[in-house]
Each structure stands twice: as C-alpha cells, then as structure tokens.
CSV table of C-alpha atoms in Angstrom, one decimal:
chain,number,residue,atom,x,y,z
A,17,MET,CA,-27.7,-32.4,-24.0
A,18,SER,CA,-25.9,-30.0,-24.0
A,19,LEU,CA,-25.8,-27.3,-21.7
A,20,ARG,CA,-26.6,-24.0,-23.3
A,21,ARG,CA,-23.8,-21.2,-23.8
A,22,SER,CA,-25.7,-19.5,-20.5
A,23,ASP,CA,-25.8,-22.0,-19.0
A,24,ARG,CA,-22.0,-22.9,-19.4
A,25,PHE,CA,-21.4,-19.3,-18.3
A,26,LEU,CA,-23.9,-19.0,-15.4
A,27,ALA,CA,-21.4,-22.6,-13.9
A,28,ALA,CA,-18.7,-20.6,-14.4
A,29,LEU,CA,-19.7,-17.6,-12.8
A,30,ALA,CA,-21.1,-19.6,-10.0
A,31,VAL,CA,-17.7,-21.4,-9.9
A,32,ALA,CA,-15.8,-17.7,-9.5
A,33,ALA,CA,-18.1,-17.0,-6.6
A,34,ALA,CA,-17.1,-19.8,-4.4
A,35,LEU,CA,-13.1,-18.7,-5.2
A,36,GLY,CA,-14.3,-15.7,-3.9
A,37,ALA,CA,-16.4,-17.2,-0.8
A,38,ALA,CA,-13.0,-19.6,-0.4
A,39,ALA,CA,-10.9,-16.3,-1.0
A,40,LEU,CA,-12.7,-13.9,2.1
A,41,ALA,CA,-12.8,-17.1,5.0
A,42,ASP,CA,-8.8,-17.7,4.0
A,43,ALA,CA,-8.3,-14.1,4.6
A,44,ARG,CA,-10.4,-14.1,7.6
A,45,ALA,CA,-8.3,-17.1,8.7
A,46,ARG,CA,-5.4,-15.1,7.3
A,47,ARG,CA,-6.3,-11.9,10.2
A,48,SER,CA,-7.4,-14.1,12.8
A,49,ALA,CA,-4.0,-15.7,12.7
A,50,ALA,CA,-1.4,-12.6,12.5
A,51,ARG,CA,-3.0,-11.1,15.3
A,52,PRO,CA,-1.1,-12.7,17.5
A,53,ALA,CA,2.4,-11.1,15.4
A,54,ALA,CA,0.1,-7.5,15.2
A,55,GLU,CA,-0.1,-7.4,19.0
A,56,GLU,CA,3.4,-8.0,19.9
A,57,GLN,CA,4.8,-5.5,17.0
A,58,ALA,CA,2.7,-3.0,19.2
A,59,ARG,CA,3.7,-3.9,22.6
A,60,LEU,CA,7.5,-3.4,21.1
A,61,VAL,CA,6.5,0.0,19.2
A,62,ALA,CA,5.0,1.7,22.6
A,63,ARG,CA,8.0,-0.3,24.8
A,64,LEU,CA,10.5,0.9,22.1
A,65,GLY,CA,8.8,4.6,21.3
A,66,LEU,CA,9.2,3.9,17.9
A,67,THR,CA,7.8,6.4,15.9
A,68,ASP,CA,8.2,4.2,12.0
A,69,PRO,CA,7.2,1.8,10.2
A,70,CYS,CA,10.5,-0.4,8.6
A,71,LEU,CA,9.2,0.2,4.5
A,72,PHE,CA,12.2,2.6,3.3
A,73,ASN,CA,15.2,1.5,4.2
A,74,ASP,CA,17.6,2.6,1.9
A,75,ALA,CA,18.3,6.0,2.1
A,76,ARG,CA,17.7,7.5,5.4
A,77,TYR,CA,15.5,10.3,4.7
A,78,THR,CA,13.6,7.3,3.3
A,79,ARG,CA,13.1,5.0,7.0
A,80,HIS,CA,11.2,7.5,9.5
A,81,LEU,CA,9.6,9.1,7.1
A,82,SER,CA,7.0,11.2,10.1
A,83,GLN,CA,10.5,12.1,11.1
A,84,ALA,CA,12.6,13.6,8.4
A,85,ASP,CA,12.6,17.0,6.7
A,86,ARG,CA,10.6,17.6,3.5
A,87,PHE,CA,14.3,18.8,2.1
A,88,ALA,CA,16.2,15.4,3.1
A,89,PRO,CA,17.3,14.5,0.1
A,90,PHE,CA,19.5,17.1,-0.8
A,91,GLN,CA,21.7,16.6,2.1
A,92,ASP,CA,22.3,13.0,0.8
A,93,HIS,CA,23.3,14.2,-2.8
A,94,PRO,CA,23.9,17.8,-4.1
A,95,ARG,CA,22.6,17.3,-7.3
A,96,ALA,CA,20.4,15.1,-7.7
A,97,LEU,CA,16.4,16.3,-6.6
A,98,GLU,CA,15.9,12.6,-5.2
A,99,HIS,CA,18.1,10.2,-5.3
A,100,PHE,CA,16.3,6.2,-3.7
A,101,PRO,CA,13.4,4.7,-6.3
A,102,SER,CA,11.4,4.8,-2.7
A,103,GLY,CA,12.2,8.5,-2.3
A,104,SER,CA,9.5,8.9,-5.0
A,105,LEU,CA,7.2,6.8,-4.0
A,106,THR,CA,7.1,9.3,-1.1
A,107,ALA,CA,5.6,12.3,0.6
A,108,GLY,CA,8.1,12.8,3.8
A,109,ALA,CA,6.4,14.0,6.6
A,110,ARG,CA,2.7,16.0,6.6
B,13,MET,CA,-44.9,-11.5,-18.6
B,14,THR,CA,-43.6,-13.4,-15.5
B,15,LEU,CA,-41.4,-13.3,-13.7
B,16,ARG,CA,-40.3,-16.7,-15.0
B,17,GLY,CA,-41.0,-15.8,-18.5
B,18,ALA,CA,-38.7,-12.2,-18.1
B,19,LEU,CA,-36.3,-14.3,-17.1
B,20,GLU,CA,-35.9,-16.7,-19.3
B,21,ARG,CA,-35.7,-13.6,-21.6
B,22,GLN,CA,-32.3,-12.4,-20.2
B,23,ARG,CA,-31.4,-15.8,-21.0
B,24,SER,CA,-32.0,-15.9,-23.9
B,25,LEU,CA,-30.1,-12.7,-24.6
B,26,LEU,CA,-27.9,-13.4,-22.7
B,27,ASP,CA,-27.3,-17.0,-24.9
B,28,PHE,CA,-26.9,-15.1,-27.9
B,29,ALA,CA,-25.0,-12.8,-26.4
B,30,LEU,CA,-22.2,-15.1,-25.8
B,31,GLY,CA,-22.7,-16.6,-29.6
B,32,ALA,CA,-21.7,-13.3,-30.7
B,33,LEU,CA,-18.9,-13.2,-28.5
B,34,GLY,CA,-18.3,-16.7,-29.5
B,35,ARG,CA,-17.6,-15.6,-33.1
B,36,ARG,CA,-15.9,-12.9,-32.2
B,37,ARG,CA,-13.8,-15.4,-29.9
B,38,GLY,CA,-9.8,-13.6,-30.8
B,39,LYS,CA,-11.2,-10.1,-29.5
B,40,THR,CA,-13.1,-11.2,-26.9
B,41,ALA,CA,-10.3,-13.2,-25.5
B,42,ALA,CA,-7.5,-10.1,-26.2
B,43,LEU,CA,-10.0,-7.8,-24.8
B,44,VAL,CA,-10.5,-10.1,-21.4
B,45,ALA,CA,-7.1,-10.6,-21.1
B,46,VAL,CA,-6.8,-6.8,-20.9
B,47,HIS,CA,-9.5,-6.3,-18.8
B,48,ALA,CA,-8.6,-8.4,-16.0
B,49,LEU,CA,-4.8,-7.7,-16.4
B,50,LEU,CA,-5.4,-4.1,-15.4
B,51,VAL,CA,-8.1,-5.2,-12.6
B,52,PHE,CA,-5.3,-7.3,-11.3
B,53,ALA,CA,-2.9,-5.1,-11.3
B,54,LEU,CA,-5.4,-2.6,-9.3
B,55,ALA,CA,-6.4,-5.1,-7.4
B,56,SER,CA,-3.1,-6.6,-6.0
B,57,VAL,CA,-1.7,-2.5,-5.0
B,58,LEU,CA,-5.1,-1.8,-3.6
B,59,LEU,CA,-4.7,-5.7,-1.3
B,60,PHE,CA,-0.9,-5.1,-0.6
B,61,THR,CA,-1.7,-1.9,0.2
B,62,GLY,CA,-4.7,-1.7,2.1
B,63,GLY,CA,-2.9,-4.6,4.6
B,64,LEU,CA,-0.4,-3.1,4.7
B,65,ARG,CA,-1.5,-0.1,6.1
B,66,GLU,CA,-4.4,-1.6,8.5
B,67,GLN,CA,-0.7,-3.3,9.6
B,68,VAL,CA,0.6,0.4,10.5
B,69,ARG,CA,-2.2,1.4,11.7
B,70,ALA,CA,-2.5,-0.9,14.6
B,71,ALA,CA,1.3,-0.2,14.9
B,72,LEU,CA,1.4,3.1,15.4
B,73,ARG,CA,-1.2,3.3,18.4
B,74,GLY,CA,1.5,2.5,20.6
B,75,ALA,CA,3.6,5.0,19.2
B,76,PRO,CA,4.6,8.1,21.4
B,77,ASP,CA,2.2,10.3,21.4
B,78,VAL,CA,3.5,13.1,20.6
B,79,VAL,CA,8.4,13.4,19.4
B,80,VAL,CA,10.2,16.9,20.1
B,81,GLN,CA,13.0,16.9,18.2
B,82,ARG,CA,15.1,20.0,17.7
B,83,MET,CA,16.5,21.9,14.7
B,84,ALA,CA,19.1,23.8,15.0
B,85,ALA,CA,20.5,25.7,11.4
B,86,GLY,CA,18.0,24.2,9.5
B,87,ARG,CA,19.0,21.1,11.3
B,88,HIS,CA,18.3,18.0,13.6
B,89,GLU,CA,20.2,18.9,17.0
B,90,GLN,CA,20.2,16.7,19.8
B,91,VAL,CA,18.9,17.7,23.2
B,92,PRO,CA,19.4,18.8,26.3
B,93,ALA,CA,18.6,16.5,28.9
B,94,GLY,CA,17.4,20.1,30.1
B,95,TRP,CA,14.5,20.2,27.4
B,96,VAL,CA,13.5,16.9,29.2
B,97,GLU,CA,12.8,16.7,32.7
B,98,THR,CA,10.8,20.6,31.7
B,99,LEU,CA,8.9,18.3,28.8
B,100,GLY,CA,7.9,16.0,31.2
B,101,THR,CA,6.5,19.1,34.2
B,102,LEU,CA,3.8,20.2,31.5
B,103,ARG,CA,0.2,19.8,32.5
B,104,GLY,CA,-0.6,17.4,31.0
B,105,VAL,CA,2.3,15.4,30.2
B,106,SER,CA,2.3,12.0,31.8
B,107,GLY,CA,5.9,11.5,31.5
B,108,ALA,CA,9.0,12.3,29.2
B,109,ARG,CA,12.0,10.0,27.8
B,110,GLY,CA,14.6,11.3,25.8
B,111,ARG,CA,15.1,8.3,23.0
B,112,LEU,CA,19.0,7.8,21.2
B,113,TRP,CA,18.9,6.8,17.9
B,114,GLY,CA,20.4,6.8,15.4
B,115,TYR,CA,21.8,5.6,11.8
B,116,TYR,CA,24.7,3.1,11.1
B,117,PHE,CA,25.3,2.4,7.8
B,118,GLU,CA,27.1,-1.5,7.7
B,119,PRO,CA,29.3,-1.0,4.4
B,120,VAL,CA,30.0,-4.6,3.9
B,121,SER,CA,26.2,-5.7,3.3
B,122,GLY,CA,25.8,-1.8,2.6
B,123,ALA,CA,22.2,-2.1,4.3
B,124,ASN,CA,21.5,1.2,6.5
B,125,LEU,CA,20.9,-0.4,9.6
B,126,THR,CA,18.9,2.1,13.2
B,127,VAL,CA,20.4,2.0,15.9
B,128,MET,CA,18.7,2.8,19.0
B,129,VAL,CA,19.3,1.8,23.0
B,130,PRO,CA,16.2,0.8,24.6
B,131,ASP,CA,14.3,1.5,28.3
B,132,GLY,CA,14.9,-1.6,30.5
B,133,GLY,CA,18.2,-2.6,30.1
B,134,TRP,CA,17.8,-5.1,27.5
B,135,ALA,CA,21.6,-4.4,26.3
B,136,SER,CA,23.8,-4.4,28.3
B,137,PRO,CA,27.0,-3.4,27.4
B,138,GLY,CA,29.0,-4.6,25.1
B,139,GLY,CA,26.1,-6.6,23.9
B,140,ALA,CA,23.4,-5.7,21.5
B,141,VAL,CA,19.6,-7.4,20.1
B,142,ALA,CA,19.4,-7.5,16.0
B,143,GLY,CA,16.3,-7.2,14.3
B,144,PRO,CA,15.4,-9.8,12.3
B,145,GLY,CA,16.4,-8.3,9.6
B,146,VAL,CA,19.6,-7.5,10.2
B,147,ALA,CA,20.2,-11.3,11.5
B,148,ARG,CA,19.9,-12.4,8.1
B,149,VAL,CA,21.1,-9.8,6.2
B,150,LEU,CA,24.5,-10.1,8.5
B,151,GLY,CA,24.1,-14.2,8.8
B,152,LEU,CA,23.8,-12.9,12.4
B,153,LYS,CA,23.2,-15.6,15.8
B,154,GLN,CA,22.6,-15.4,19.1
B,155,GLY,CA,26.5,-15.5,20.6
B,156,ASP,CA,28.1,-14.5,17.0
B,157,ARG,CA,29.9,-11.5,17.0
B,158,LEU,CA,29.4,-7.8,15.2
B,159,PRO,CA,32.4,-5.4,14.3
B,160,LEU,CA,31.0,-2.1,14.3
B,161,ARG,CA,33.6,1.0,13.6
B,162,THR,CA,32.8,4.0,15.7
B,163,TYR,CA,32.6,7.5,15.1
B,164,ASP,CA,36.4,7.7,15.5
B,165,GLY,CA,37.4,4.8,13.4
B,166,GLU,CA,37.9,2.5,16.3
B,167,ALA,CA,36.6,-0.5,16.2
B,168,LEU,CA,33.5,-1.7,18.4
B,169,ASP,CA,33.5,-5.5,19.1
B,170,LEU,CA,29.7,-6.3,19.9
B,171,GLY,CA,28.2,-9.8,21.6
B,172,VAL,CA,24.7,-10.8,19.7
B,173,ALA,CA,22.6,-11.2,22.5
B,174,ALA,CA,19.3,-11.9,20.7
B,175,ILE,CA,17.7,-11.7,17.4
B,176,ALA,CA,13.9,-10.1,17.9
B,177,SER,CA,11.1,-12.3,17.1
B,178,PRO,CA,9.9,-12.4,12.8
B,179,ALA,CA,6.5,-11.1,14.5
B,180,VAL,CA,7.8,-8.0,14.6
B,181,GLU,CA,9.9,-7.6,10.6
B,182,LEU,CA,7.4,-4.4,10.6
B,183,VAL,CA,8.6,-2.3,13.1
B,184,ALA,CA,11.8,-4.2,14.0
B,185,SER,CA,13.7,-5.2,11.1
B,186,ASP,CA,16.0,-2.7,10.3
B,187,LEU,CA,16.9,-2.1,14.3
B,188,LEU,CA,20.0,-3.1,16.4
B,189,LEU,CA,19.3,-2.0,20.0
B,190,VAL,CA,22.9,-1.5,21.6
B,191,SER,CA,23.4,0.2,25.8
B,192,GLU,CA,23.7,3.5,26.6
B,193,SER,CA,27.5,3.0,26.9
B,194,ASP,CA,27.8,1.2,23.5
B,195,TYR,CA,26.2,4.6,21.4
B,196,ARG,CA,27.8,6.7,22.6
B,197,ALA,CA,31.1,5.5,21.7
B,198,LEU,CA,29.8,4.3,18.5
B,199,PHE,CA,29.0,8.0,17.3
B,200,GLY,CA,30.5,9.9,20.0
B,201,ALA,CA,26.9,11.5,21.8
B,202,GLU,CA,27.9,14.0,24.5
B,203,PRO,CA,26.5,12.3,27.7
B,204,GLY,CA,23.7,14.0,28.4
B,205,ARG,CA,22.5,15.4,25.3
B,206,PHE,CA,19.3,13.1,23.2
B,207,THR,CA,18.4,12.7,19.7
B,208,ASP,CA,15.3,14.1,21.1
B,209,VAL,CA,12.5,13.2,22.9
B,210,ALA,CA,9.1,11.3,23.4
B,211,VAL,CA,6.0,12.7,25.4
B,212,ALA,CA,3.6,10.9,26.7
B,213,VAL,CA,0.1,12.5,26.7
B,214,PRO,CA,-2.9,10.9,28.5
B,215,ASN,CA,-6.3,12.8,27.1
B,216,PRO,CA,-5.2,12.9,22.9
B,217,ASP,CA,-7.5,16.5,23.0
B,218,GLU,CA,-4.4,18.0,24.8
B,219,VAL,CA,-1.8,16.9,22.2
B,220,THR,CA,-2.9,20.0,19.8
B,221,ARG,CA,-2.6,22.8,22.3
B,222,LEU,CA,0.3,21.1,24.2
B,223,ALA,CA,2.4,20.7,20.7
B,224,GLU,CA,2.2,24.4,20.4
B,225,LYS,CA,2.9,25.5,24.3
B,226,ILE,CA,6.0,23.1,23.3
B,227,VAL,CA,6.7,24.8,20.4
B,228,ARG,CA,6.3,28.6,22.3
B,229,MET,CA,8.4,27.3,25.2
B,230,PHE,CA,11.1,26.2,22.7
B,231,PRO,CA,11.0,28.2,19.3
B,232,ASP,CA,13.7,25.7,18.1
B,233,ALA,CA,11.4,22.8,18.5
B,234,ARG,CA,9.9,20.7,15.8
B,235,VAL,CA,6.4,18.4,16.9
B,236,VAL,CA,5.4,15.4,15.4
B,237,THR,CA,2.7,14.5,17.2
B,238,ARG,CA,1.0,10.8,16.7
B,239,ALA,CA,-1.3,11.5,14.2
B,240,GLU,CA,0.9,13.4,11.5
B,241,MET,CA,2.7,9.5,11.9
B,242,ILE,CA,-0.1,7.6,11.1
B,243,ARG,CA,-1.4,10.2,7.8
B,244,THR,CA,2.2,10.0,6.8
B,245,TYR,CA,1.9,6.5,6.1
B,246,ASP,CA,-1.8,7.1,5.4
B,247,ALA,CA,-0.4,9.5,2.4
B,248,VAL,CA,2.9,7.1,1.6
B,249,LEU,CA,0.1,3.8,0.8
B,250,ASP,CA,-2.7,5.5,-0.4
B,251,TRP,CA,-3.3,3.3,-3.5
B,252,ARG,CA,-4.2,6.5,-5.3
B,253,SER,CA,-1.6,8.6,-4.6
B,254,GLY,CA,2.3,7.4,-5.7
B,255,LEU,CA,2.7,3.9,-5.8
B,256,ALA,CA,-0.8,2.7,-7.8
B,257,ALA,CA,-0.7,6.6,-10.1
B,258,ALA,CA,3.5,6.1,-11.1
B,259,VAL,CA,2.6,2.0,-11.9
B,260,LEU,CA,-0.5,1.4,-13.2
B,261,ALA,CA,-1.2,5.6,-14.9
B,262,GLY,CA,-0.2,4.3,-18.1
B,263,ALA,CA,-2.0,0.4,-18.3
B,264,VAL,CA,-5.2,2.5,-17.0
B,265,LEU,CA,-4.7,5.2,-19.7
B,266,ALA,CA,-4.1,2.5,-22.6
B,267,PHE,CA,-7.5,1.2,-21.1
B,268,ALA,CA,-9.2,4.1,-21.6
B,269,ILE,CA,-8.6,4.8,-25.1
B,270,LEU,CA,-9.9,1.1,-25.8
B,271,ALA,CA,-12.4,2.0,-23.9
B,272,TRP,CA,-13.4,5.2,-25.8
B,273,ASP,CA,-13.0,3.4,-29.0
B,274,ARG,CA,-15.9,1.0,-28.9
B,275,ALA,CA,-17.8,4.1,-26.9
B,276,SER,CA,-17.2,6.2,-30.7
B,277,GLY,CA,-18.3,3.8,-33.0
B,278,LEU,CA,-19.5,0.2,-33.6
B,279,SER,CA,-17.3,-2.0,-36.4
B,280,ALA,CA,-18.3,-3.2,-39.9
B,281,GLU,CA,-19.8,-6.5,-39.2
B,282,GLU,CA,-21.3,-4.6,-36.1
B,283,ARG,CA,-23.0,-2.7,-37.6
B,284,HIS,CA,-24.1,-5.8,-40.1
B,285,GLU,CA,-25.5,-7.6,-37.4
B,286,LEU,CA,-27.2,-4.6,-35.8
B,287,GLY,CA,-29.2,-4.5,-39.5
B,288,ILE,CA,-29.9,-7.7,-39.5
B,289,LEU,CA,-31.3,-8.0,-36.2
B,290,LYS,CA,-33.4,-4.8,-36.1
B,291,ALA,CA,-34.3,-6.1,-39.7
B,292,LEU,CA,-36.3,-9.5,-38.1
B,293,GLY,CA,-38.2,-7.5,-35.7
B,294,TRP,CA,-36.0,-6.6,-32.9
B,295,ASP,CA,-37.1,-4.3,-30.6
B,296,THR,CA,-34.9,-2.1,-29.7
B,297,ARG,CA,-34.9,-2.3,-25.9
B,298,ASP,CA,-33.6,-6.0,-26.6
B,299,VAL,CA,-30.9,-5.2,-28.7
B,300,LEU,CA,-29.3,-3.0,-26.0
B,301,ALA,CA,-30.2,-5.7,-23.2
B,302,ALA,CA,-28.0,-8.1,-25.9
B,303,LYS,CA,-25.2,-5.8,-25.8
B,304,ALA,CA,-25.5,-5.2,-22.4
B,305,TRP,CA,-25.0,-8.9,-21.6
B,306,GLU,CA,-22.2,-8.4,-24.0
B,307,GLY,CA,-20.7,-6.0,-22.2
B,308,ALA,CA,-21.4,-7.4,-18.3
B,309,ALA,CA,-19.6,-11.1,-19.5
B,310,VAL,CA,-16.7,-9.8,-20.7
B,311,SER,CA,-16.0,-7.4,-17.9
B,312,VAL,CA,-17.8,-9.6,-14.7
B,313,SER,CA,-15.4,-12.3,-16.7
B,314,ALA,CA,-12.1,-10.3,-16.1
B,315,PHE,CA,-13.3,-8.9,-13.0
B,316,ALA,CA,-13.5,-12.1,-12.1
B,317,ILE,CA,-9.8,-13.7,-12.6
B,318,GLY,CA,-8.0,-10.7,-12.3
B,319,ALA,CA,-9.5,-10.2,-8.4
B,320,LEU,CA,-8.7,-13.6,-7.4
B,321,ALA,CA,-5.0,-13.8,-9.3
B,322,ALA,CA,-5.0,-10.7,-7.6
B,323,TYR,CA,-5.7,-12.3,-4.0
B,324,ALA,CA,-3.4,-15.0,-4.8
B,325,HIS,CA,-0.3,-13.1,-5.8
B,326,VAL,CA,-0.2,-10.6,-3.1
B,327,PHE,CA,-1.6,-13.4,0.1
B,328,LEU,CA,-0.2,-16.8,-1.4
B,329,GLY,CA,2.8,-15.8,-4.0
B,330,GLY,CA,4.0,-12.6,-1.9
B,331,ALA,CA,3.1,-9.7,-3.7
B,332,VAL,CA,6.2,-10.6,-5.7
B,333,LEU,CA,5.3,-8.3,-8.8
B,334,LEU,CA,4.7,-5.6,-6.5
B,335,ARG,CA,8.5,-6.1,-4.2
B,336,PRO,CA,10.8,-5.1,-6.5
B,337,ILE,CA,8.8,-1.1,-6.3
B,338,LEU,CA,8.9,-0.9,-2.9
B,339,GLU,CA,12.9,-2.6,-2.0
B,340,GLY,CA,14.1,-0.1,-4.0
B,341,TRP,CA,17.8,0.3,-3.6
B,342,ALA,CA,17.6,-1.5,-0.2
B,343,ALA,CA,20.1,-4.4,0.7
B,344,LEU,CA,18.0,-4.8,3.8
B,345,TYR,CA,14.5,-5.0,3.4
B,346,PRO,CA,11.4,-6.8,6.0
B,347,ASP,CA,9.4,-9.3,5.1
B,348,LEU,CA,6.6,-8.0,4.9
B,349,ARG,CA,3.3,-10.7,4.6
B,350,PRO,CA,0.8,-8.3,4.8
B,351,ALA,CA,-3.1,-10.0,7.1
B,352,PRO,CA,-6.0,-9.4,4.0
B,353,PRO,CA,-7.4,-6.1,4.8
B,354,VAL,CA,-10.9,-5.6,6.0
B,355,GLN,CA,-12.6,-3.7,3.4
B,356,PRO,CA,-14.9,-4.6,0.9
B,357,LEU,CA,-15.6,-1.3,-0.2
B,358,ALA,CA,-12.5,-0.2,-1.6
B,359,LEU,CA,-13.7,-4.2,-3.8
B,360,ALA,CA,-16.7,-2.6,-4.7
B,361,THR,CA,-15.3,0.6,-6.2
B,362,LEU,CA,-12.8,-0.9,-8.6
B,363,LEU,CA,-16.1,-3.2,-9.8
B,364,PHE,CA,-17.8,-0.6,-9.9
B,365,LEU,CA,-15.2,1.5,-11.7
B,366,THR,CA,-14.2,-1.6,-14.3
B,367,VAL,CA,-17.9,-3.2,-14.8
B,368,ILE,CA,-19.9,-0.5,-15.4
B,369,PRO,CA,-18.0,1.9,-17.9
B,370,TYR,CA,-17.2,-1.1,-19.6
B,371,VAL,CA,-21.0,-1.9,-20.4
B,372,ALA,CA,-21.7,1.1,-20.7
B,373,ALA,CA,-18.3,2.1,-23.2
B,374,THR,CA,-20.6,-1.3,-25.5
B,375,VAL,CA,-24.3,-0.4,-25.2
B,376,VAL,CA,-24.1,3.3,-25.1
B,377,PRO,CA,-22.8,3.3,-29.5
B,378,CYS,CA,-25.5,0.6,-29.9
B,379,TRP,CA,-27.8,2.8,-28.6
B,380,ARG,CA,-27.0,5.1,-31.4
B,381,ALA,CA,-27.1,2.7,-34.3
B,382,ALA,CA,-30.3,1.5,-32.3
B,383,THR,CA,-31.7,4.4,-34.0
B,384,VAL,CA,-31.0,4.4,-37.7
B,385,ASP,CA,-33.4,2.5,-40.3
B,386,PRO,CA,-32.1,-1.3,-40.9
B,387,ASP,CA,-31.4,-1.1,-44.0
B,388,ALA,CA,-29.2,1.9,-44.2
B,389,LEU,CA,-27.6,-0.4,-41.5
B,390,MET,CA,-27.3,-3.2,-43.4
B,391,ARG,CA,-25.7,-1.4,-46.3
B,392,GLY,CA,-23.7,0.1,-44.3
B,393,ASP,CA,-24.7,3.5,-45.3
B,394,ALA,CA,-25.0,5.3,-41.5
C-alpha cells in the first residue's frame, strides 16, 4: 500500500523537526565548549584594559570603533567619504 | 464533527493541496528554492551576528568602566601623566591607569597591528607577545625575531617571547604586546605621556555622573564609557542594520515582489481549478483551507530547508559565505568561530515573517475569487 501524500509530507516535516532538535542539541554543546574560551577572553580584556573586539582591522578607524572619531575616514583618505568596505558596515562611536 | 473527523478532513485537504502543488512541480520547486534561499541568507546573518554579539558582550564585560581621551584641534592627543593622578583621586574612582597603545603598519604583510604595553611585566625589553592572528600572518613562532621600524627609521628587533592562545582570537588577534621602553622607542612617545586613561568606577550608577565631572574638569577630554562601547557593537552587529540591509535588500525586495504578484491575482489555471471545485460543491471555507495548506506546505518546507542549511553553513562550515563581507580588505583577520546564540525568539520572528505573509499572499486572492460565480471562473470571465 503506498503512503498518502500527506503522510509523506508529515514524515518529511518530522525528519526536519528531528534535524532541528539535533541542531539545538549541537548548539547547546557548542555553547558549553565555548565557555572556557569566553572566560579567558574576558580575563584578558580586564587585564589589558581592552576596549574593542578585533572585527574590522583593515583601517585604524575601523579597528577600535568605540574609540574612533566619526570623521576619522577623512583623516586617512582626503578624497573619499569611505575608503574601506568594512567602513560601510559600521557606524563608528555613538 | 468529532476531532478525529476534523483532523481527517484537514488531512484530506492537505492531500489535495500537495496534489495541486505536484501538478505544478517546476513552479513549486522554484518557489521553494527562492524562499529557502532567502531564509538561508537571513538566518545565516542572524545566527552569525547573534553569536558574535553574545561573544562580544561577554568579552567587553571586563573592559574599562571609563576611558578618557584627550582631544587637541579635533584629534587624539597624548594624555599627560598628571591626568592619571588627578583621575585616580576622584571620589567614586577606585583606580586610574594610563594606557599605552597605538597602531603599527607592517609593510610586508600589509597588516595593521595594535601595539600595546601590558601591565604586570608580560613583555620585557627586547621581547614581545604576539596575538594569534599576528603569528599566523607573519609566520611567527616562539623564539623567532620580529623586525620593526621605529618612527625615526631605525630598526627595532624584538624576540617573540610567546604567542597568545587561539582562544582569545576575538579580542587579541592583532595585538603585539611590548615593553614600555620598546613602545616609546617605536613610536617616539614622550616619557610621562599616555595614549589614554582607563578609569575604574566600581559603582555603575556613578559612571554617568563621573563622566560629566571629568569633562567639566578637563574640557578637552572625551569620555567613552563601557556602556557606549557595548552599544557601538550592538549597533554594528544588529542584523537589521548595515550588514543585513546591504547584503539582503535585493533578495528581500525580489521576494516581496513575488509575494505581491501572487497576492494580486491567480493564474488562469488556478481560476479554472477553483471554478471546478466550487461547481463540485466545495464550500468557500474548504477552498480557502486547501489554498492555505498549499501556502503553508511551500513556506514551511522552505523555512526548514533554509534554517537548517543556515545552521550548517555558520557553525559547521565556518560561515564561508559571510566571511569575505566581514573581512573587507584586512590582511590580518581573526579566525572567528562564534558559538550559537541563545535567541529562539529571533528564529521564531523569522519564521513568522517568512511563513505568515506567504500563506496570506496565497489565500487572499483565492478568497477574492471564491466569492465569484463558478461558471464565470471556469469560463475565465471573472
């Protein structure tokens, strides 16, 4: 006897839900595994007095965003509003 | 009708809806593919930036409570040692230390390094501690020599005393820790002057008041609080701003046009099918339920495919498609591996934003057509 279409669809959804549950379990395991590194990072930040994560280091003004001036790009390149690609993704210090 | 009967009825309607989708196999597959691609792109950005945001927030918990910079003629200026002493004596301040840091452009690799003087003798004169990114880009190992060029063109040859652990990539990838004497020799920084001052304020309620007091005391000072640092990165990593908008605006617009196109009318084939169903005696409620099942089958399948693929892309595949966007033109880039974020609400929002509008876009034109005479629908007059 062949399965009804709805049964096949619901079975596929059940597989997707099982994969979703596996992803949640994996996420939980990854978060636990990342905890020691996060603590080491926080300790280093406190010890050195760091202010910014290293996300965009293609230019001086994108490396330490919380410490930079809004007009900093003009200091690096007088004719461009924005020189580096990462500058278009960042807003600078508020 | 019993509950069992109602469920059986809905199951039959789902059978019918899947059959209708199967008859338009190519179109359905294309719809699911486009929809899944959009969910994949949005969910990838959401998961990556969400994980990064949590990691950044956790790291910045240890950042200085207040950083005081000095401005002169609109630019950063070195801070005199007197500021450090004065700031350390303020009521509510438990300590102030002058920070020495700056940027060094390494011409061979084209990398920008952050050179810093650590407290507590981490780097002795003639030695340096390199961040994991610096070691990777310059091919350094413990014991290697690192030649630098000072501000006046002289050579400064440092020995690599240690390489920082890969666990601190996010905050220390580009760091080069050197002694104070090497720092001053490298940049020509005058003795008794600092890049800025880190001020420790134990009571968070006093930070704002203290910041105002510092600016009154030193009118040429700029004060950056830890809350502002965290806010800066929240704004940068907010998926709704910058990144998501720049990368996905086109895809979102294309999908909106697709949904609008579906909402604005049914195809001739669909009208004909609707007319036949009504002529056979289906009531409007059943026709609408079958159409809603069609929309739900397409969008729920697409959401499942897109969201699972996004998870695999970001956390198993290292977000290979997003990395070039974040890396920009940097020569030295940290190997970021954010842990999955704890934010089921964000994925639920994505589910709501992608599934509900699509189901509505499928049902609305059908609801309009279902009020028309079946004969007119079959003839194509309506």
